Amino acid sequence: MMALTHFDAEGNAHMVDVSDKPVTAREARAAGWVRMSPETLDMITEGRAKKGDVMGVAQLAGIMGAKRTAELIPLCHPLPVTKVAVEITPDATLPGLRIGATVKTTGQTGVEMEALTAVSTACLTVYDMVKAVQKDMEIGGIHLVMKDGGKSGRFEAPRT
């Protein structure tokens, strides 16, 4: 088992020193979902939400969340994010919205946390925008789908 890198020899939390790591292209994808009633989903997809374009606002929120990850997660490095794409897809079988994010950078550490933060922020924004209509929505399934680059190379989550 690998040692946890965010703790020093005495067990104190610290930011990992990445200054000696090579600069490489990095990419990560994450996914999650917001489950809701079919009526709430219809309201969103038909553009009838009182707060406006739910999917458009959530998409922008996800992008903003990725860019601000280091301000939210204490030991994350601030990164020069070069791409953030957030996709929101209605899914009647859920029922709800499936949310995915892809983040890229060229740097000394990966963008997994940025992709996960993008998805989380987008999911929370959906909830916020329609909570007046349905308070019992569920947010879930947030996970890393893929990461590539750096010393550890490529990782792909098993498909479930």
Short mmCIF file of C-alpha atoms in Angstrom, two decimals:
data_model
loop_
_atom_site.label_atom_id
_atom_site.label_comp_id
_atom_site.label_asym_id
_atom_site.label_seq_id
_atom_site.Cartn_x
_atom_site.Cartn_y
_atom_site.Cartn_z
CA MET A 1 0.00 0.00 0.00
CA MET A 2 1.28 3.46 -0.87
CA ALA A 3 2.03 6.00 1.84
CA LEU A 4 -0.33 8.95 2.11
CA THR A 5 1.48 11.92 0.59
CA HIS A 6 -0.41 14.66 2.44
CA PHE A 7 1.16 13.70 5.79
CA ASP A 8 4.75 14.22 6.88
CA ALA A 9 6.83 11.75 8.90
CA GLU A 10 5.22 12.97 12.14
CA GLY A 11 1.69 12.57 10.78
CA ASN A 12 1.06 16.29 10.24
CA ALA A 13 -0.91 17.42 7.21
CA HIS A 14 1.14 19.30 4.62
CA MET A 15 1.02 20.37 1.00
CA VAL A 16 3.07 17.99 -1.15
CA ASP A 17 6.21 19.53 -2.68
CA VAL A 18 5.88 19.06 -6.44
CA SER A 19 8.76 21.37 -7.42
CA ASP A 20 10.95 18.48 -8.61
CA LYS A 21 8.22 16.80 -10.66
CA PRO A 22 8.35 17.24 -14.43
CA VAL A 23 5.76 19.37 -16.20
CA THR A 24 3.51 17.06 -18.24
CA ALA A 25 0.10 17.16 -19.88
CA ARG A 26 -2.58 16.09 -17.38
CA GLU A 27 -6.25 15.28 -17.86
CA ALA A 28 -9.04 14.01 -15.62
CA ARG A 29 -12.70 13.17 -16.09
CA ALA A 30 -15.29 12.82 -13.34
CA ALA A 31 -19.02 12.07 -13.28
CA GLY A 32 -22.02 12.16 -10.99
CA TRP A 33 -25.78 12.59 -11.02
CA VAL A 34 -28.75 14.39 -9.51
CA ARG A 35 -31.80 12.15 -9.12
CA MET A 36 -35.22 13.85 -9.09
CA SER A 37 -38.84 13.24 -9.94
CA PRO A 38 -39.85 12.97 -13.60
CA GLU A 39 -41.89 16.16 -13.13
CA THR A 40 -38.86 18.12 -11.90
CA LEU A 41 -36.76 16.76 -14.76
CA ASP A 42 -39.44 17.83 -17.25
CA MET A 43 -39.55 21.31 -15.71
CA ILE A 44 -35.77 21.63 -16.17
CA THR A 45 -35.61 20.27 -19.71
CA GLU A 46 -38.62 22.32 -20.82
CA GLY A 47 -37.07 25.52 -19.43
CA ARG A 48 -39.84 26.18 -16.88
CA ALA A 49 -37.67 26.60 -13.76
CA LYS A 50 -38.33 29.96 -12.09
CA LYS A 51 -34.62 30.62 -11.54
CA GLY A 52 -33.85 30.20 -15.26
CA ASP A 53 -31.71 27.86 -17.35
CA VAL A 54 -30.81 25.22 -14.77
CA MET A 55 -28.44 23.23 -16.95
CA GLY A 56 -26.70 26.33 -18.34
CA VAL A 57 -26.13 27.85 -14.91
CA ALA A 58 -24.96 24.50 -13.49
CA GLN A 59 -22.53 24.12 -16.38
CA LEU A 60 -20.99 27.53 -15.66
CA ALA A 61 -20.90 26.80 -11.93
CA GLY A 62 -19.02 23.56 -12.62
CA ILE A 63 -16.44 25.43 -14.68
CA MET A 64 -16.03 28.03 -11.93
CA GLY A 65 -15.76 25.31 -9.30
CA ALA A 66 -12.92 23.61 -11.16
CA LYS A 67 -11.03 26.89 -11.41
CA ARG A 68 -11.38 27.54 -7.66
CA THR A 69 -10.61 24.06 -6.33
CA ALA A 70 -7.44 25.14 -4.50
CA GLU A 71 -9.52 27.67 -2.53
CA LEU A 72 -11.89 24.93 -1.36
CA ILE A 73 -9.67 21.89 -0.78
CA PRO A 74 -6.94 22.86 1.72
CA LEU A 75 -3.99 20.86 0.36
CA CYS A 76 -4.65 21.24 -3.38
CA HIS A 77 -2.15 23.16 -5.46
CA PRO A 78 -3.46 26.12 -7.45
CA LEU A 79 -3.17 25.01 -11.08
CA PRO A 80 -3.22 26.78 -14.41
CA VAL A 81 -6.29 24.99 -15.76
CA THR A 82 -6.17 24.97 -19.56
CA LYS A 83 -9.58 23.39 -20.24
CA VAL A 84 -12.76 22.69 -18.31
CA ALA A 85 -15.74 21.14 -20.05
CA VAL A 86 -18.93 20.27 -18.16
CA GLU A 87 -21.59 18.16 -19.84
CA ILE A 88 -25.10 17.83 -18.42
CA THR A 89 -27.38 15.20 -19.90
CA PRO A 90 -31.00 14.55 -18.96
CA ASP A 91 -31.67 10.87 -18.24
CA ALA A 92 -35.31 9.82 -17.93
CA THR A 93 -34.27 6.37 -16.63
CA LEU A 94 -32.53 7.90 -13.57
CA PRO A 95 -34.69 10.12 -13.58
CA GLY A 96 -32.48 13.17 -13.39
CA LEU A 97 -29.36 14.75 -14.79
CA ARG A 98 -26.03 13.05 -15.42
CA ILE A 99 -23.10 15.42 -15.07
CA GLY A 100 -19.60 14.91 -16.40
CA ALA A 101 -16.51 17.12 -16.37
CA THR A 102 -13.19 17.03 -18.18
CA VAL A 103 -10.28 19.15 -16.93
CA LYS A 104 -6.85 19.60 -18.52
CA THR A 105 -3.62 21.30 -17.55
CA THR A 106 0.08 21.18 -18.26
CA GLY A 107 1.77 21.08 -14.90
CA GLN A 108 3.47 19.20 -12.12
CA THR A 109 0.39 17.67 -10.52
CA GLY A 110 -2.90 16.25 -11.70
CA VAL A 111 -6.39 17.71 -12.07
CA GLU A 112 -8.47 14.94 -10.50
CA MET A 113 -9.70 17.21 -7.71
CA GLU A 114 -10.63 19.91 -10.21
CA ALA A 115 -12.76 17.46 -12.23
CA LEU A 116 -14.45 16.14 -9.07
CA THR A 117 -15.07 19.69 -7.82
CA ALA A 118 -16.58 20.67 -11.19
CA VAL A 119 -19.08 17.80 -10.99
CA SER A 120 -19.88 18.44 -7.33
CA THR A 121 -20.43 22.16 -7.89
CA ALA A 122 -22.65 21.54 -10.92
CA CYS A 123 -24.73 19.00 -8.96
CA LEU A 124 -25.13 21.36 -6.02
CA THR A 125 -26.15 24.17 -8.37
CA VAL A 126 -28.89 22.02 -9.90
CA TYR A 127 -30.15 21.28 -6.40
CA ASP A 128 -30.07 24.96 -5.43
CA MET A 129 -31.95 26.07 -8.52
CA VAL A 130 -34.89 23.68 -8.11
CA LYS A 131 -35.00 22.96 -4.36
CA ALA A 132 -38.15 25.09 -4.05
CA VAL A 133 -39.91 22.51 -6.22
CA GLN A 134 -38.32 19.33 -4.84
CA LYS A 135 -36.30 19.13 -1.65
CA ASP A 136 -35.72 15.37 -1.67
CA MET A 137 -33.48 15.23 -4.76
CA GLU A 138 -30.43 13.01 -4.38
CA ILE A 139 -26.89 13.81 -5.44
CA GLY A 140 -24.66 10.81 -5.92
CA GLY A 141 -22.26 8.69 -7.89
CA ILE A 142 -19.55 11.33 -7.90
CA HIS A 143 -16.35 9.59 -8.91
CA LEU A 144 -13.19 9.82 -10.95
CA VAL A 145 -13.76 8.25 -14.36
CA MET A 146 -10.27 8.69 -15.79
CA LYS A 147 -6.98 10.46 -15.16
CA ASP A 148 -3.97 10.59 -17.40
CA GLY A 149 -0.47 12.02 -17.16
CA GLY A 150 2.23 12.19 -14.56
CA LYS A 151 4.31 9.44 -12.99
CA SER A 152 1.38 7.12 -12.30
CA GLY A 153 0.16 7.30 -15.91
CA ARG A 154 -3.37 6.45 -16.91
CA PHE A 155 -6.17 5.29 -14.63
CA GLU A 156 -9.66 4.35 -15.76
CA ALA A 157 -12.37 3.44 -13.31
CA PRO A 158 -14.04 0.09 -13.94
CA ARG A 159 -17.37 0.53 -15.72
CA THR A 160 -20.33 -0.28 -13.53
#
